[in-house]
């Protein structure tokens, strides 16, 4: 859910073990060097060694798409975009950072338009100063926890099940710190009945971003080993980093 300009997305959970699993939600699921199914019809194989992503369909299905209101219907103010999404036929929406608006106002717009929100981002730090998340920033653990707490309160108030936890701009040696913060996030999300997601974002569109590859993310998730954390897979970002979604 980085600012890469895509407005439509199929979002979802990443299976954390290299084995065959059935997706238990509306979400994309990936198994490293293995296969998973969605509704018994969509099969996806991620080959780390070959850098490929293979999608096959057993039978046609209509994917559930969420309108990203940070990118769509921008000709009207944010709170008016919910009506635009509903009028366009969407049943689900997502948005990046809604925190300048009251959660109650967003909850009312969702209810009035019979919409569900599937994803929000945790506050990323100081975006105008170049921060793109707090998960990997040394000395910012307290800020990370405060950001996550705000996101959990907000997600609970608007009925959003998923929170994108952005890693941030950091060097490769930030892995241990990110894992430490994700252990905290996993416990907090589990306690709230929510799921935290991490998303690899290509370092062409977001230079210096720490988490850039699906295999890197999978290794981190496997280390944390919590059902309250998953992978948000954006095939655009994966392709920009050399994975072949075809």
Short mmCIF file of C-alpha atoms in Angstrom, two decimals:
data_model
loop_
_atom_site.label_atom_id
_atom_site.label_comp_id
_atom_site.label_asym_id
_atom_site.label_seq_id
_atom_site.Cartn_x
_atom_site.Cartn_y
_atom_site.Cartn_z
CA UNK A 1 0.00 0.00 0.00
CA UNK A 2 2.90 2.30 -0.69
CA UNK A 3 2.34 5.30 -2.93
CA UNK A 4 2.85 3.46 -6.18
CA UNK A 5 -0.30 4.64 -7.89
CA UNK A 6 -2.38 1.51 -8.21
CA UNK A 7 -5.97 2.06 -7.21
CA UNK A 8 -7.37 -1.48 -7.32
CA UNK A 9 -6.07 -4.39 -5.33
CA UNK A 10 -6.88 -7.91 -4.29
CA UNK A 11 -5.52 -8.00 -0.74
CA UNK A 12 -4.79 -10.89 1.49
CA UNK A 13 -2.98 -13.20 3.79
CA UNK A 14 0.34 -14.87 3.14
CA UNK A 15 0.68 -18.46 4.30
CA UNK A 16 3.77 -18.77 6.45
CA UNK A 17 4.94 -22.31 5.75
CA UNK A 18 6.31 -23.87 2.54
CA UNK A 19 3.40 -26.27 2.03
CA UNK A 20 0.03 -26.51 0.34
CA UNK A 21 -2.69 -24.57 2.13
CA UNK A 22 -6.20 -23.39 1.44
CA UNK A 23 -6.76 -19.69 1.72
CA UNK A 24 -9.15 -18.98 4.60
CA UNK A 25 -10.07 -15.42 3.66
CA UNK A 26 -10.64 -13.14 0.71
CA UNK A 27 -6.93 -12.50 0.60
CA UNK A 28 -4.08 -13.38 -1.67
CA UNK A 29 -2.10 -16.17 -0.11
CA UNK A 30 1.33 -17.33 -1.21
CA UNK A 31 3.36 -20.35 -0.24
CA UNK A 32 7.09 -20.23 -0.86
CA UNK A 33 8.09 -22.78 -3.50
CA UNK A 34 4.64 -24.32 -3.18
CA UNK A 35 1.03 -23.89 -4.21
CA UNK A 36 -2.08 -22.53 -2.57
CA UNK A 37 -5.70 -22.19 -3.62
CA UNK A 38 -8.32 -19.48 -3.34
CA UNK A 39 -11.92 -20.71 -3.31
CA UNK A 40 -10.75 -23.93 -4.92
CA UNK A 41 -10.09 -22.22 -8.21
CA UNK A 42 -7.06 -19.93 -8.22
CA UNK A 43 -3.67 -21.53 -7.83
CA UNK A 44 -0.52 -19.52 -7.24
CA UNK A 45 3.05 -20.76 -7.13
CA UNK A 46 5.96 -18.60 -6.01
CA UNK A 47 9.35 -19.87 -7.10
CA UNK A 48 12.05 -18.09 -5.16
CA UNK A 49 14.95 -19.71 -7.00
CA UNK A 50 13.56 -18.90 -10.43
CA UNK A 51 12.12 -15.52 -9.43
CA UNK A 52 8.70 -16.35 -10.82
CA UNK A 53 5.07 -16.12 -9.81
CA UNK A 54 2.68 -18.48 -11.57
CA UNK A 55 -1.09 -18.10 -11.49
CA UNK A 56 -3.48 -20.75 -12.82
CA UNK A 57 -7.23 -21.03 -12.72
CA UNK A 58 -9.14 -24.24 -12.30
CA UNK A 59 -12.40 -22.49 -13.07
CA UNK A 60 -13.34 -18.84 -13.64
CA UNK A 61 -14.00 -16.70 -10.59
CA UNK A 62 -14.65 -13.03 -10.09
CA UNK A 63 -12.03 -11.59 -7.72
CA UNK A 64 -13.12 -9.24 -4.98
CA UNK A 65 -11.62 -5.84 -5.64
CA UNK A 66 -11.33 -2.99 -3.18
CA UNK A 67 -11.27 0.62 -4.34
CA UNK A 68 -8.34 2.52 -2.91
CA UNK A 69 -9.93 5.82 -1.94
CA UNK A 70 -6.53 7.48 -1.63
CA UNK A 71 -6.22 7.15 -5.41
CA UNK A 72 -9.74 6.88 -6.81
CA UNK A 73 -12.53 9.47 -6.96
CA UNK A 74 -10.08 12.23 -6.12
CA UNK A 75 -12.24 14.79 -7.88
CA UNK A 76 -14.26 14.95 -4.63
CA UNK A 77 -13.27 15.29 -1.00
CA UNK A 78 -12.21 12.13 0.81
CA UNK A 79 -15.43 11.55 2.74
CA UNK A 80 -17.44 11.85 -0.49
CA UNK A 81 -15.42 9.08 -2.18
CA UNK A 82 -17.27 6.35 -0.29
CA UNK A 83 -20.42 7.22 -2.18
CA UNK A 84 -18.45 7.22 -5.42
CA UNK A 85 -17.12 3.74 -4.71
CA UNK A 86 -20.57 2.41 -3.91
CA UNK A 87 -22.05 3.99 -7.03
CA UNK A 88 -19.30 2.33 -9.09
CA UNK A 89 -20.30 -1.06 -7.70
CA UNK A 90 -17.54 -1.64 -5.16
CA UNK A 91 -18.31 -3.48 -1.94
CA UNK A 92 -14.90 -2.98 -0.35
CA UNK A 93 -12.55 -0.04 0.05
CA UNK A 94 -9.08 0.68 1.40
CA UNK A 95 -7.10 3.84 2.02
CA UNK A 96 -3.65 4.80 3.18
CA UNK A 97 -3.63 7.16 6.15
CA UNK A 98 -7.10 8.25 7.26
CA UNK A 99 -6.07 9.73 10.60
CA UNK A 100 -6.94 13.34 9.85
CA UNK A 101 -10.59 12.28 9.81
CA UNK A 102 -12.69 11.13 12.73
CA UNK A 103 -13.11 7.36 12.81
CA UNK A 104 -16.80 7.86 13.54
CA UNK A 105 -17.25 9.88 10.35
CA UNK A 106 -15.63 7.13 8.28
CA UNK A 107 -17.66 4.44 10.04
CA UNK A 108 -20.83 6.35 9.18
CA UNK A 109 -19.84 6.65 5.51
CA UNK A 110 -19.12 2.94 5.37
CA UNK A 111 -22.49 2.11 6.88
CA UNK A 112 -24.41 4.59 4.74
CA UNK A 113 -22.91 3.12 1.55
CA UNK A 114 -22.97 -0.56 2.60
CA UNK A 115 -19.19 -0.81 2.27
CA UNK A 116 -16.53 -2.65 4.22
CA UNK A 117 -12.98 -1.42 4.64
CA UNK A 118 -10.39 -4.13 4.14
CA UNK A 119 -7.09 -2.33 4.76
CA UNK A 120 -5.51 0.77 6.25
CA UNK A 121 -1.88 1.70 6.86
CA UNK A 122 -0.43 2.40 10.27
CA UNK A 123 0.85 5.98 10.56
CA UNK A 124 4.22 6.06 8.73
CA UNK A 125 6.02 8.71 10.76
CA UNK A 126 6.78 12.06 9.16
CA UNK A 127 5.94 11.46 5.49
CA UNK A 128 6.82 15.01 4.45
CA UNK A 129 10.30 14.48 5.90
CA UNK A 130 10.76 11.30 3.91
CA UNK A 131 9.76 8.70 6.47
CA UNK A 132 7.98 5.67 5.02
CA UNK A 133 7.20 3.67 8.11
CA UNK A 134 8.76 3.12 11.52
CA UNK A 135 9.28 -0.63 11.68
CA UNK A 136 13.02 -0.54 10.96
CA UNK A 137 14.08 2.80 12.38
CA UNK A 138 16.66 2.58 15.20
CA UNK A 139 15.70 4.41 18.37
CA UNK A 140 12.09 4.80 17.24
CA UNK A 141 10.57 1.78 18.97
CA UNK A 142 8.34 3.96 21.15
CA UNK A 143 7.09 5.82 18.07
CA UNK A 144 6.46 2.51 16.33
CA UNK A 145 4.37 1.24 19.23
CA UNK A 146 2.42 4.48 19.41
CA UNK A 147 1.76 4.35 15.68
CA UNK A 148 0.54 0.78 15.90
CA UNK A 149 -1.68 1.57 18.88
CA UNK A 150 -3.29 4.41 16.96
CA UNK A 151 -3.84 2.17 13.94
CA UNK A 152 -5.39 -0.60 16.06
CA UNK A 153 -7.78 1.83 17.76
CA UNK A 154 -8.75 3.27 14.40
CA UNK A 155 -9.14 -0.11 12.68
CA UNK A 156 -11.30 -1.36 15.53
CA UNK A 157 -13.53 1.71 15.33
CA UNK A 158 -14.16 1.37 11.58
CA UNK A 159 -14.25 -2.44 11.41
CA UNK A 160 -11.06 -2.89 9.39
CA UNK A 161 -9.45 -6.34 9.81
CA UNK A 162 -6.02 -5.58 8.30
CA UNK A 163 -3.28 -3.06 9.08
CA UNK A 164 -0.30 -2.52 6.79
CA UNK A 165 2.78 -2.05 8.95
CA UNK A 166 5.31 -0.19 6.86
CA UNK A 167 8.97 -1.12 7.38
CA UNK A 168 10.54 2.22 6.53
CA UNK A 169 13.73 3.47 4.91
CA UNK A 170 16.59 1.58 6.49
CA UNK A 171 19.76 -0.38 5.80
CA UNK A 172 19.87 -4.15 5.41
CA UNK A 173 21.10 -4.67 8.97
CA UNK A 174 17.73 -3.47 10.29
CA UNK A 175 16.28 -6.98 10.03
CA UNK A 176 16.63 -7.78 13.74
CA UNK A 177 14.94 -4.53 14.75
CA UNK A 178 12.09 -5.12 12.31
CA UNK A 179 11.58 -8.62 13.70
CA UNK A 180 11.60 -7.25 17.25
CA UNK A 181 8.93 -4.71 16.35
CA UNK A 182 6.87 -7.30 14.50
CA UNK A 183 6.84 -9.55 17.57
CA UNK A 184 5.27 -6.65 19.44
CA UNK A 185 2.88 -5.94 16.57
CA UNK A 186 1.82 -9.59 16.34
CA UNK A 187 0.88 -9.69 20.02
CA UNK A 188 -0.96 -6.37 19.83
CA UNK A 189 -2.88 -7.31 16.68
CA UNK A 190 -3.78 -10.74 18.04
CA UNK A 191 -5.08 -9.17 21.24
CA UNK A 192 -7.29 -6.85 19.15
CA UNK A 193 -8.49 -9.60 16.81
CA UNK A 194 -6.79 -7.96 13.83
CA UNK A 195 -4.09 -8.93 11.33
CA UNK A 196 -0.92 -7.00 10.66
CA UNK A 197 0.46 -7.14 7.12
CA UNK A 198 3.87 -6.35 5.71
CA UNK A 199 4.26 -5.45 2.04
CA UNK A 200 7.40 -5.60 -0.09
CA UNK A 201 7.65 -2.31 -1.98
CA UNK A 202 10.08 -1.97 -4.85
CA UNK A 203 13.06 0.30 -4.28
CA UNK A 204 12.69 1.94 -7.68
CA UNK A 205 9.49 3.74 -6.72
CA UNK A 206 10.51 4.01 -3.07
CA UNK A 207 14.33 4.23 -2.91
CA UNK A 208 15.89 2.87 0.25
CA UNK A 209 12.81 1.01 1.42
CA UNK A 210 13.91 -1.88 3.61
CA UNK A 211 11.40 -4.56 2.61
CA UNK A 212 11.56 -5.06 -1.16
CA UNK A 213 11.16 -8.76 -2.03
CA UNK A 214 8.55 -11.43 -1.29
CA UNK A 215 11.20 -13.96 -0.26
CA UNK A 216 12.74 -11.46 2.16
CA UNK A 217 9.31 -10.82 3.68
CA UNK A 218 8.57 -14.52 3.91
CA UNK A 219 11.76 -15.21 5.83
CA UNK A 220 10.85 -12.48 8.32
CA UNK A 221 7.31 -13.77 8.74
CA UNK A 222 8.58 -17.28 9.23
CA UNK A 223 10.90 -16.03 11.97
CA UNK A 224 8.14 -14.18 13.80
CA UNK A 225 5.82 -17.16 13.23
CA UNK A 226 2.54 -15.54 14.25
CA UNK A 227 -0.89 -16.15 12.71
CA UNK A 228 -1.62 -12.49 13.46
CA UNK A 229 0.86 -11.39 10.78
CA UNK A 230 0.67 -11.94 7.04
CA UNK A 231 2.03 -10.78 3.72
CA UNK A 232 0.37 -8.16 1.56
CA UNK A 233 1.50 -9.16 -1.92
CA UNK A 234 1.43 -6.53 -4.63
CA UNK A 235 2.31 -8.17 -7.94
CA UNK A 236 3.36 -4.82 -9.39
CA UNK A 237 6.06 -4.40 -6.75
CA UNK A 238 7.11 -8.04 -7.14
CA UNK A 239 7.46 -7.61 -10.90
CA UNK A 240 9.50 -4.43 -10.48
CA UNK A 241 11.89 -6.43 -8.29
CA UNK A 242 12.35 -9.14 -10.92
CA UNK A 243 9.63 -11.65 -10.15
CA UNK A 244 7.62 -12.70 -13.21
CA UNK A 245 3.87 -12.66 -12.42
CA UNK A 246 3.16 -14.36 -15.78
#
